[in-house]
Amino acid sequence: MSDAAVTVVASRLNQMNANSADGWVTGSGFDPVEACLMGLNSAQQAAVTHTGSPLLIVAGAGSGKTRVLTRRIAYLLATGKARPHQILAITFTNKAAAEMRERVDQLIGSESRSMVVSTFHSACARFLRRDAELIGYTKSFTIYDSGDAATLVKRVIEELNYDTKVHKPKSVLAVISNAKNVLMEPEEFGRMASNYAERVQAEIYARYQERLRESNCMDFDDLIWNFVRLLKEHPQVAANYRERFRHVMVDEYQDTNMAQYEMIRQLVGVDHPEEMSELCVVGDADQSIYAFRGATIRNIDEYENDFKDAKTILLEQNYRSTQNILNAANSVISNNKDRREKRLWSEAGDGDPLRIYVGDNEHDEAAFIGSEVEQLRDRLGFQLSDVAVFYRTNSQSRPIEEALIRLGLPYKVVGGIRFYERAEIKDMIAYLRVVVNPADEISLRRILNVPTRGIGPKAETALTDYAAVNGLSFYDALLMVDAVEGLQNRAVNSIKRFTTLISDLQSLNDAASGPT
């Protein structure tokens, strides 16, 4: 039966049992357990129904892993092995999380709202909001994106009197990120530094972390790192999470790094076998693409060693491609060393043979693409709207666009600046951040003269110096502007109007939030 049919069954079950605690019913003419298993092949059914020990689902490309995960959740609920609030499902992207939640909603209805289906970073941010005080932050901490983090690193490099052209902020930030992904503290990084550049990076790393803490801010890597700290340093907090989340599921496990791996270990309670939550991870070492972010396939290759009595189930039937495509993929990937043997297969038939073109350069490649598109339209009768051209990096689009223009083929580039990366959106978010966390110096400096209000670089430098000499935050220096020497009256008045604006916005926020 199709997912749509199962959805109908689940919907009817929920309607017939509206007053039930978990939304499922037995003895009504419909069997919810059977509904969870309909349309699944034998390996998928085994993955859905397995309980009692850690489970690794090795899911080949196009093998229905999302269906398996969502059906597994529904199965746990249908059999009474779990309640919705006891399930934590972790994915790598917001899109994947949204897709999983939508499918679970279709299967179990509104009960899914008490589940946590989230990315690693969103889950950690959510949990840290509850207990941030235990590790030295307030619950209103600001989360820096990569742009904010790079700005702070640049400021730290300048404060330490290093040349930003030699020690490039984005490069240093990448080094810091890699250190955090393996849970390496600045002190340990410093001890391991073996040359001048690494010693400078260690100094920047240490000061960067100080500045983050002083500003009550975390970058993306801190979210996971600090949650691991929270679980390790506060055993009762970890016990509370183990008690709540009796079933933890992780998608794309092959792309986890050491910090994420340790987070999962702490969450499920590997060191407390009598209380350990049930862990199910889905992944495929053949599809790992995030080594440059610290991901390590050892987490999936060593799963059975890391978790006692773990079971592995292979999903090898592909529902997306024809056999010719799969044979080519199997042939290429078989050359990888130390991989778990897996052969994807399909019932879709052999399909058309593969065609491969190797261009001499990017212009030759672009010309070939343009020619193929033209033939698809003129000789085979396809509409241009039927054709898509994929490329790995944005820099590859230019020669392709030039080739299409020469051939008079209209096109549309999908993508561009993301909504939250637009300057005006980042400005607005910076205002909101400062309202709830005035210690956030990066956001504060971003909006100090946005829109233009006559607070120039000289005024900002004077405020910075005053804050440093008197041991104040930058916002406190703004509040004490009358004591800052060297400021023109216009700048002083502008700063006062700015701090009044922030104060008024804080009052509005407090009123809207109500009593705490």
PDB file of C-alpha atoms in Angstrom, residues 61-335:
ATOM      1  CA  ALA A  61      20.823   5.968  -1.818  1.00  0.00           C
ATOM      2  CA  GLY A  62      17.122   5.999  -2.703  1.00  0.00           C
ATOM      3  CA  SER A  63      16.334   3.063  -0.402  1.00  0.00           C
ATOM      4  CA  GLY A  64      13.496   4.767   1.488  1.00  0.00           C
ATOM      5  CA  LYS A  65      15.275   5.741   4.692  1.00  0.00           C
ATOM      6  CA  THR A  66      12.906   8.625   5.541  1.00  0.00           C
ATOM      7  CA  ARG A  67       9.932   6.311   5.102  1.00  0.00           C
ATOM      8  CA  VAL A  68      11.604   3.797   7.407  1.00  0.00           C
ATOM      9  CA  LEU A  69      12.337   6.395  10.083  1.00  0.00           C
ATOM     10  CA  THR A  70       8.823   7.809  10.085  1.00  0.00           C
ATOM     11  CA  ARG A  71       7.230   4.369  10.028  1.00  0.00           C
ATOM     12  CA  ARG A  72       9.504   3.316  12.882  1.00  0.00           C
ATOM     13  CA  ILE A  73       8.242   6.243  14.943  1.00  0.00           C
ATOM     14  CA  ALA A  74       4.647   5.329  14.141  1.00  0.00           C
ATOM     15  CA  TYR A  75       5.363   1.678  14.993  1.00  0.00           C
ATOM     16  CA  LEU A  76       6.785   2.583  18.409  1.00  0.00           C
ATOM     17  CA  LEU A  77       3.640   4.550  19.155  1.00  0.00           C
ATOM     18  CA  ALA A  78       1.242   1.973  17.720  1.00  0.00           C
ATOM     19  CA  THR A  79       2.744  -0.835  19.807  1.00  0.00           C
ATOM     20  CA  GLY A  80       2.853   1.278  22.965  1.00  0.00           C
ATOM     21  CA  LYS A  81       6.643   1.028  23.186  1.00  0.00           C
ATOM     22  CA  ALA A  82       6.910   4.824  23.309  1.00  0.00           C
ATOM     23  CA  ARG A  83       4.856   7.959  23.782  1.00  0.00           C
ATOM     24  CA  PRO A  84       5.410  10.921  21.441  1.00  0.00           C
ATOM     25  CA  HIS A  85       7.257  13.051  24.012  1.00  0.00           C
ATOM     26  CA  GLN A  86       9.753  10.227  24.540  1.00  0.00           C
ATOM     27  CA  ILE A  87      11.056  10.417  20.955  1.00  0.00           C
ATOM     28  CA  LEU A  88      13.924  12.601  19.745  1.00  0.00           C
ATOM     29  CA  ALA A  89      14.691  12.540  16.021  1.00  0.00           C
ATOM     30  CA  ILE A  90      17.773  14.416  14.811  1.00  0.00           C
ATOM     31  CA  THR A  91      18.569  15.350  11.222  1.00  0.00           C
ATOM     32  CA  PHE A  92      21.236  17.478   9.544  1.00  0.00           C
ATOM     33  CA  THR A  93      19.136  20.092   7.766  1.00  0.00           C
ATOM     34  CA  ASN A  94      15.997  22.068   8.537  1.00  0.00           C
ATOM     35  CA  LYS A  95      14.514  20.790   5.274  1.00  0.00           C
ATOM     36  CA  ALA A  96      15.030  17.166   6.313  1.00  0.00           C
ATOM     37  CA  ALA A  97      13.564  17.883   9.745  1.00  0.00           C
ATOM     38  CA  ALA A  98      10.507  19.542   8.195  1.00  0.00           C
ATOM     39  CA  GLU A  99      10.007  16.619   5.808  1.00  0.00           C
ATOM     40  CA  MET A 100      10.243  14.084   8.617  1.00  0.00           C
ATOM     41  CA  ARG A 101       7.821  16.024  10.815  1.00  0.00           C
ATOM     42  CA  GLU A 102       5.353  16.355   7.941  1.00  0.00           C
ATOM     43  CA  ARG A 103       5.423  12.615   7.291  1.00  0.00           C
ATOM     44  CA  VAL A 104       5.040  11.823  10.987  1.00  0.00           C
ATOM     45  CA  ASP A 105       2.136  14.273  11.186  1.00  0.00           C
ATOM     46  CA  GLN A 106       0.461  12.403   8.336  1.00  0.00           C
ATOM     47  CA  LEU A 107       0.914   9.096  10.132  1.00  0.00           C
ATOM     48  CA  ILE A 108       0.033   9.967  13.732  1.00  0.00           C
ATOM     49  CA  GLY A 109      -1.695  13.349  13.575  1.00  0.00           C
ATOM     50  CA  SER A 110      -1.391  16.097  16.193  1.00  0.00           C
ATOM     51  CA  GLU A 111       0.261  13.804  18.739  1.00  0.00           C
ATOM     52  CA  SER A 112       3.528  14.401  16.890  1.00  0.00           C
ATOM     53  CA  ARG A 113       3.713  17.938  18.319  1.00  0.00           C
ATOM     54  CA  SER A 114       5.168  16.656  21.578  1.00  0.00           C
ATOM     55  CA  MET A 115       7.997  14.896  19.724  1.00  0.00           C
ATOM     56  CA  VAL A 116      11.282  16.694  19.113  1.00  0.00           C
ATOM     57  CA  VAL A 117      12.228  16.505  15.427  1.00  0.00           C
ATOM     58  CA  SER A 118      15.124  18.847  14.871  1.00  0.00           C
ATOM     59  CA  THR A 119      18.619  19.450  13.552  1.00  0.00           C
ATOM     60  CA  PHE A 120      21.603  18.953  15.856  1.00  0.00           C
ATOM     61  CA  HIS A 121      22.079  22.680  16.302  1.00  0.00           C
ATOM     62  CA  SER A 122      18.415  23.530  16.794  1.00  0.00           C
ATOM     63  CA  ALA A 123      17.992  20.769  19.358  1.00  0.00           C
ATOM     64  CA  CYS A 124      21.046  21.922  21.310  1.00  0.00           C
ATOM     65  CA  ALA A 125      19.910  25.557  21.207  1.00  0.00           C
ATOM     66  CA  ARG A 126      16.503  24.508  22.491  1.00  0.00           C
ATOM     67  CA  PHE A 127      17.954  22.455  25.344  1.00  0.00           C
ATOM     68  CA  LEU A 128      20.542  25.079  26.293  1.00  0.00           C
ATOM     69  CA  ARG A 129      17.843  27.746  26.641  1.00  0.00           C
ATOM     70  CA  ARG A 130      16.613  25.774  29.648  1.00  0.00           C
ATOM     71  CA  ASP A 131      19.880  25.256  31.504  1.00  0.00           C
ATOM     72  CA  ALA A 132      22.343  27.828  30.124  1.00  0.00           C
ATOM     73  CA  GLU A 133      22.907  29.272  33.617  1.00  0.00           C
ATOM     74  CA  LEU A 134      24.548  26.015  34.675  1.00  0.00           C
ATOM     75  CA  ILE A 135      27.440  26.636  32.270  1.00  0.00           C
ATOM     76  CA  GLY A 136      27.792  30.393  32.733  1.00  0.00           C
ATOM     77  CA  TYR A 137      25.356  31.839  30.170  1.00  0.00           C
ATOM     78  CA  THR A 138      21.912  33.367  30.454  1.00  0.00           C
ATOM     79  CA  LYS A 139      18.899  31.926  28.655  1.00  0.00           C
ATOM     80  CA  SER A 140      18.859  34.941  26.330  1.00  0.00           C
ATOM     81  CA  PHE A 141      22.260  34.110  24.812  1.00  0.00           C
ATOM     82  CA  THR A 142      22.774  35.150  21.184  1.00  0.00           C
ATOM     83  CA  ILE A 143      23.676  32.631  18.473  1.00  0.00           C
ATOM     84  CA  TYR A 144      26.241  33.912  15.952  1.00  0.00           C
ATOM     85  CA  ASP A 145      26.090  32.756  12.364  1.00  0.00           C
ATOM     86  CA  SER A 146      29.291  32.339  10.360  1.00  0.00           C
ATOM     87  CA  GLY A 147      29.289  36.002   9.312  1.00  0.00           C
ATOM     88  CA  ASP A 148      28.966  37.259  12.884  1.00  0.00           C
ATOM     89  CA  ALA A 149      31.641  34.832  14.051  1.00  0.00           C
ATOM     90  CA  ALA A 150      34.053  35.954  11.314  1.00  0.00           C
ATOM     91  CA  THR A 151      33.467  39.591  12.288  1.00  0.00           C
ATOM     92  CA  LEU A 152      34.319  38.831  15.908  1.00  0.00           C
ATOM     93  CA  VAL A 153      37.431  36.875  14.915  1.00  0.00           C
ATOM     94  CA  LYS A 154      38.572  39.822  12.796  1.00  0.00           C
ATOM     95  CA  ARG A 155      38.081  42.176  15.737  1.00  0.00           C
ATOM     96  CA  VAL A 156      40.037  39.844  18.027  1.00  0.00           C
ATOM     97  CA  ILE A 157      42.906  39.598  15.525  1.00  0.00           C
ATOM     98  CA  GLU A 158      43.062  43.394  15.391  1.00  0.00           C
ATOM     99  CA  GLU A 159      42.894  43.683  19.191  1.00  0.00           C
ATOM    100  CA  LEU A 160      45.859  41.343  19.478  1.00  0.00           C
ATOM    101  CA  ASN A 161      47.760  43.486  16.931  1.00  0.00           C
ATOM    102  CA  TYR A 162      48.069  40.794  14.297  1.00  0.00           C
ATOM    103  CA  ASP A 163      47.723  41.430  10.577  1.00  0.00           C
ATOM    104  CA  THR A 164      44.349  40.276   9.205  1.00  0.00           C
ATOM    105  CA  LYS A 165      45.949  39.857   5.779  1.00  0.00           C
ATOM    106  CA  VAL A 166      48.367  37.299   7.209  1.00  0.00           C
ATOM    107  CA  HIS A 167      45.966  35.708   9.667  1.00  0.00           C
ATOM    108  CA  LYS A 168      42.784  35.795   7.607  1.00  0.00           C
ATOM    109  CA  PRO A 169      39.668  35.797   9.808  1.00  0.00           C
ATOM    110  CA  LYS A 170      37.746  33.156   7.831  1.00  0.00           C
ATOM    111  CA  SER A 171      40.762  30.844   7.776  1.00  0.00           C
ATOM    112  CA  VAL A 172      41.341  31.256  11.512  1.00  0.00           C
ATOM    113  CA  LEU A 173      37.646  30.689  12.153  1.00  0.00           C
ATOM    114  CA  ALA A 174      37.826  27.436  10.181  1.00  0.00           C
ATOM    115  CA  VAL A 175      40.719  26.287  12.384  1.00  0.00           C
ATOM    116  CA  ILE A 176      38.728  27.177  15.508  1.00  0.00           C
ATOM    117  CA  SER A 177      35.680  25.351  14.163  1.00  0.00           C
ATOM    118  CA  ASN A 178      37.731  22.222  13.490  1.00  0.00           C
ATOM    119  CA  ALA A 179      39.073  22.347  17.048  1.00  0.00           C
ATOM    120  CA  LYS A 180      35.574  22.626  18.486  1.00  0.00           C
ATOM    121  CA  ASN A 181      34.343  19.773  16.320  1.00  0.00           C
ATOM    122  CA  VAL A 182      36.794  17.496  18.132  1.00  0.00           C
ATOM    123  CA  LEU A 183      36.008  19.121  21.519  1.00  0.00           C
ATOM    124  CA  MET A 184      39.453  20.691  21.832  1.00  0.00           C
ATOM    125  CA  GLU A 185      39.646  23.536  24.354  1.00  0.00           C
ATOM    126  CA  PRO A 186      41.827  26.591  23.583  1.00  0.00           C
ATOM    127  CA  GLU A 187      44.320  25.509  26.257  1.00  0.00           C
ATOM    128  CA  GLU A 188      44.784  22.081  24.692  1.00  0.00           C
ATOM    129  CA  PHE A 189      45.021  23.645  21.245  1.00  0.00           C
ATOM    130  CA  GLY A 190      47.764  25.906  22.559  1.00  0.00           C
ATOM    131  CA  ARG A 191      49.708  23.017  24.065  1.00  0.00           C
ATOM    132  CA  MET A 192      49.605  21.177  20.749  1.00  0.00           C
ATOM    133  CA  ALA A 193      50.691  24.185  18.669  1.00  0.00           C
ATOM    134  CA  SER A 194      53.912  23.256  16.877  1.00  0.00           C
ATOM    135  CA  ASN A 195      54.752  26.461  14.997  1.00  0.00           C
ATOM    136  CA  TYR A 196      54.313  30.228  15.092  1.00  0.00           C
ATOM    137  CA  ALA A 197      51.095  30.282  13.049  1.00  0.00           C
ATOM    138  CA  GLU A 198      49.438  27.702  15.293  1.00  0.00           C
ATOM    139  CA  ARG A 199      50.512  29.555  18.436  1.00  0.00           C
ATOM    140  CA  VAL A 200      48.926  32.728  17.064  1.00  0.00           C
ATOM    141  CA  GLN A 201      45.766  30.792  16.206  1.00  0.00           C
ATOM    142  CA  ALA A 202      45.678  29.411  19.735  1.00  0.00           C
ATOM    143  CA  GLU A 203      45.925  32.918  21.170  1.00  0.00           C
ATOM    144  CA  ILE A 204      43.146  34.143  18.884  1.00  0.00           C
ATOM    145  CA  TYR A 205      41.024  31.088  19.749  1.00  0.00           C
ATOM    146  CA  ALA A 206      41.356  31.721  23.475  1.00  0.00           C
ATOM    147  CA  ARG A 207      40.502  35.402  23.182  1.00  0.00           C
ATOM    148  CA  TYR A 208      37.641  34.672  20.788  1.00  0.00           C
ATOM    149  CA  GLN A 209      36.056  32.355  23.343  1.00  0.00           C
ATOM    150  CA  GLU A 210      36.496  34.983  26.056  1.00  0.00           C
ATOM    151  CA  ARG A 211      34.762  37.569  23.905  1.00  0.00           C
ATOM    152  CA  LEU A 212      31.900  35.188  23.147  1.00  0.00           C
ATOM    153  CA  ARG A 213      31.357  34.483  26.818  1.00  0.00           C
ATOM    154  CA  GLU A 214      31.614  38.167  27.771  1.00  0.00           C
ATOM    155  CA  SER A 215      28.962  38.933  25.152  1.00  0.00           C
ATOM    156  CA  ASN A 216      26.703  36.051  26.261  1.00  0.00           C
ATOM    157  CA  CYS A 217      27.028  34.612  22.748  1.00  0.00           C
ATOM    158  CA  MET A 218      27.680  31.229  21.159  1.00  0.00           C
ATOM    159  CA  ASP A 219      28.618  30.324  17.612  1.00  0.00           C
ATOM    160  CA  PHE A 220      27.112  27.267  15.897  1.00  0.00           C
ATOM    161  CA  ASP A 221      29.885  24.946  17.045  1.00  0.00           C
ATOM    162  CA  ASP A 222      29.443  26.127  20.642  1.00  0.00           C
ATOM    163  CA  LEU A 223      25.854  24.906  20.662  1.00  0.00           C
ATOM    164  CA  ILE A 224      26.876  21.260  20.453  1.00  0.00           C
ATOM    165  CA  TRP A 225      30.071  21.707  22.475  1.00  0.00           C
ATOM    166  CA  ASN A 226      28.280  23.477  25.331  1.00  0.00           C
ATOM    167  CA  PHE A 227      25.450  20.957  25.378  1.00  0.00           C
ATOM    168  CA  VAL A 228      28.019  18.172  25.702  1.00  0.00           C
ATOM    169  CA  ARG A 229      29.601  20.149  28.554  1.00  0.00           C
ATOM    170  CA  LEU A 230      26.225  20.514  30.215  1.00  0.00           C
ATOM    171  CA  LEU A 231      25.544  16.777  30.048  1.00  0.00           C
ATOM    172  CA  LYS A 232      29.019  15.841  31.300  1.00  0.00           C
ATOM    173  CA  GLU A 233      29.296  18.408  34.085  1.00  0.00           C
ATOM    174  CA  HIS A 234      25.749  17.991  35.370  1.00  0.00           C
ATOM    175  CA  PRO A 235      24.852  14.282  35.617  1.00  0.00           C
ATOM    176  CA  GLN A 236      21.338  14.994  36.882  1.00  0.00           C
ATOM    177  CA  VAL A 237      20.566  17.035  33.767  1.00  0.00           C
ATOM    178  CA  ALA A 238      21.822  14.160  31.615  1.00  0.00           C
ATOM    179  CA  ALA A 239      19.684  11.727  33.644  1.00  0.00           C
ATOM    180  CA  ASN A 240      16.627  13.902  33.074  1.00  0.00           C
ATOM    181  CA  TYR A 241      17.165  13.811  29.315  1.00  0.00           C
ATOM    182  CA  ARG A 242      17.662  10.039  29.370  1.00  0.00           C
ATOM    183  CA  GLU A 243      14.445   9.671  31.330  1.00  0.00           C
ATOM    184  CA  ARG A 244      12.515  11.800  28.853  1.00  0.00           C
ATOM    185  CA  PHE A 245      13.964  10.656  25.519  1.00  0.00           C
ATOM    186  CA  ARG A 246      13.695   6.890  25.646  1.00  0.00           C
ATOM    187  CA  HIS A 247      14.135   6.651  21.858  1.00  0.00           C
ATOM    188  CA  VAL A 248      16.790   8.663  20.013  1.00  0.00           C
ATOM    189  CA  MET A 249      17.024   8.532  16.215  1.00  0.00           C
ATOM    190  CA  VAL A 250      19.765  10.113  14.116  1.00  0.00           C
ATOM    191  CA  ASP A 251      19.678  10.569  10.352  1.00  0.00           C
ATOM    192  CA  GLU A 252      22.790  10.893   8.122  1.00  0.00           C
ATOM    193  CA  TYR A 253      24.936   9.378  10.855  1.00  0.00           C
ATOM    194  CA  GLN A 254      27.898   9.059   8.493  1.00  0.00           C
ATOM    195  CA  ASP A 255      28.224  12.862   8.553  1.00  0.00           C
ATOM    196  CA  THR A 256      28.500  13.239  12.321  1.00  0.00           C
ATOM    197  CA  ASN A 257      31.723  14.619  13.782  1.00  0.00           C
ATOM    198  CA  MET A 258      33.305  13.840  17.139  1.00  0.00           C
ATOM    199  CA  ALA A 259      31.309  16.479  19.022  1.00  0.00           C
ATOM    200  CA  GLN A 260      28.002  15.212  17.618  1.00  0.00           C
ATOM    201  CA  TYR A 261      29.031  11.629  18.327  1.00  0.00           C
ATOM    202  CA  GLU A 262      29.809  12.504  21.944  1.00  0.00           C
ATOM    203  CA  MET A 263      26.506  14.368  22.232  1.00  0.00           C
ATOM    204  CA  ILE A 264      24.625  11.226  21.169  1.00  0.00           C
ATOM    205  CA  ARG A 265      26.628   9.043  23.565  1.00  0.00           C
ATOM    206  CA  GLN A 266      25.828  11.357  26.465  1.00  0.00           C
ATOM    207  CA  LEU A 267      22.164  11.709  25.521  1.00  0.00           C
ATOM    208  CA  VAL A 268      21.454   7.985  25.355  1.00  0.00           C
ATOM    209  CA  GLY A 269      23.654   7.232  28.384  1.00  0.00           C
ATOM    210  CA  VAL A 270      26.207   4.738  27.116  1.00  0.00           C
ATOM    211  CA  ASP A 271      27.952   4.883  30.497  1.00  0.00           C
ATOM    212  CA  HIS A 272      24.664   4.005  32.234  1.00  0.00           C
ATOM    213  CA  PRO A 273      23.612   0.759  30.514  1.00  0.00           C
ATOM    214  CA  GLU A 274      20.796   0.107  32.971  1.00  0.00           C
ATOM    215  CA  GLU A 275      19.189   3.442  32.019  1.00  0.00           C
ATOM    216  CA  MET A 276      20.323   3.664  28.401  1.00  0.00           C
ATOM    217  CA  SER A 277      17.835   4.985  25.863  1.00  0.00           C
ATOM    218  CA  GLU A 278      17.225   3.053  22.672  1.00  0.00           C
ATOM    219  CA  LEU A 279      19.349   4.419  19.818  1.00  0.00           C
ATOM    220  CA  CYS A 280      18.629   4.070  16.118  1.00  0.00           C
ATOM    221  CA  VAL A 281      20.938   5.673  13.559  1.00  0.00           C
ATOM    222  CA  VAL A 282      20.598   5.751   9.794  1.00  0.00           C
ATOM    223  CA  GLY A 283      23.473   6.348   7.428  1.00  0.00           C
ATOM    224  CA  ASP A 284      25.735   5.099   4.701  1.00  0.00           C
ATOM    225  CA  ALA A 285      29.512   5.537   4.724  1.00  0.00           C
ATOM    226  CA  ASP A 286      29.419   5.545   0.906  1.00  0.00           C
ATOM    227  CA  GLN A 287      27.497   8.837   1.010  1.00  0.00           C
ATOM    228  CA  SER A 288      29.705  10.743   3.450  1.00  0.00           C
ATOM    229  CA  ILE A 289      30.556  14.192   2.050  1.00  0.00           C
ATOM    230  CA  TYR A 290      31.351  16.350   5.074  1.00  0.00           C
ATOM    231  CA  ALA A 291      34.890  15.333   6.019  1.00  0.00           C
ATOM    232  CA  PHE A 292      35.920  18.974   5.518  1.00  0.00           C
ATOM    233  CA  ARG A 293      33.592  19.836   8.428  1.00  0.00           C
ATOM    234  CA  GLY A 294      35.126  17.237  10.702  1.00  0.00           C
ATOM    235  CA  ALA A 295      32.728  14.403   9.863  1.00  0.00           C
ATOM    236  CA  THR A 296      34.261  10.975  10.267  1.00  0.00           C
ATOM    237  CA  ILE A 297      32.905   7.727   8.839  1.00  0.00           C
ATOM    238  CA  ARG A 298      34.478   5.899  11.786  1.00  0.00           C
ATOM    239  CA  ASN A 299      31.288   6.771  13.678  1.00  0.00           C
ATOM    240  CA  ILE A 300      29.302   4.517  11.351  1.00  0.00           C
ATOM    241  CA  ASP A 301      32.047   1.980  10.624  1.00  0.00           C
ATOM    242  CA  GLU A 302      32.651   1.430  14.362  1.00  0.00           C
ATOM    243  CA  TYR A 303      29.018   1.598  15.453  1.00  0.00           C
ATOM    244  CA  GLU A 304      28.850  -2.054  16.450  1.00  0.00           C
ATOM    245  CA  ASN A 305      31.971  -1.598  18.588  1.00  0.00           C
ATOM    246  CA  ASP A 306      30.807   1.665  20.139  1.00  0.00           C
ATOM    247  CA  PHE A 307      27.404   0.359  21.211  1.00  0.00           C
ATOM    248  CA  LYS A 308      27.056  -3.031  22.845  1.00  0.00           C
ATOM    249  CA  ASP A 309      24.795  -5.635  21.180  1.00  0.00           C
ATOM    250  CA  ALA A 310      24.140  -3.317  18.222  1.00  0.00           C
ATOM    251  CA  LYS A 311      22.318  -4.753  15.209  1.00  0.00           C
ATOM    252  CA  THR A 312      22.890  -3.699  11.589  1.00  0.00           C
ATOM    253  CA  ILE A 313      20.270  -3.861   8.838  1.00  0.00           C
ATOM    254  CA  LEU A 314      21.104  -3.127   5.181  1.00  0.00           C
ATOM    255  CA  LEU A 315      18.623  -1.349   2.904  1.00  0.00           C
ATOM    256  CA  GLU A 316      19.809  -2.139  -0.620  1.00  0.00           C
ATOM    257  CA  GLN A 317      16.686  -1.906  -2.783  1.00  0.00           C
ATOM    258  CA  ASN A 318      16.711   1.414  -4.615  1.00  0.00           C
ATOM    259  CA  TYR A 319      13.425   3.099  -5.560  1.00  0.00           C
ATOM    260  CA  ARG A 320      14.888   6.116  -7.334  1.00  0.00           C
ATOM    261  CA  SER A 321      17.100   4.900 -10.194  1.00  0.00           C
ATOM    262  CA  THR A 322      17.334   2.303 -12.924  1.00  0.00           C
ATOM    263  CA  GLN A 323      19.777  -0.603 -12.732  1.00  0.00           C
ATOM    264  CA  ASN A 324      22.265   0.900 -15.220  1.00  0.00           C
ATOM    265  CA  ILE A 325      22.721   3.902 -12.969  1.00  0.00           C
ATOM    266  CA  LEU A 326      23.088   1.684  -9.904  1.00  0.00           C
ATOM    267  CA  ASN A 327      25.606  -0.606 -11.624  1.00  0.00           C
ATOM    268  CA  ALA A 328      27.763   2.389 -12.459  1.00  0.00           C
ATOM    269  CA  ALA A 329      27.515   3.684  -8.891  1.00  0.00           C
ATOM    270  CA  ASN A 330      28.265   0.246  -7.423  1.00  0.00           C
ATOM    271  CA  SER A 331      31.290  -0.103  -9.706  1.00  0.00           C
ATOM    272  CA  VAL A 332      32.760   3.250  -8.716  1.00  0.00           C
ATOM    273  CA  ILE A 333      32.151   2.975  -4.981  1.00  0.00           C
ATOM    274  CA  SER A 334      33.503  -0.597  -4.824  1.00  0.00           C
ATOM    275  CA  ASN A 335      37.001   0.856  -5.196  1.00  0.00           C
TER     276      ASN A 335
END
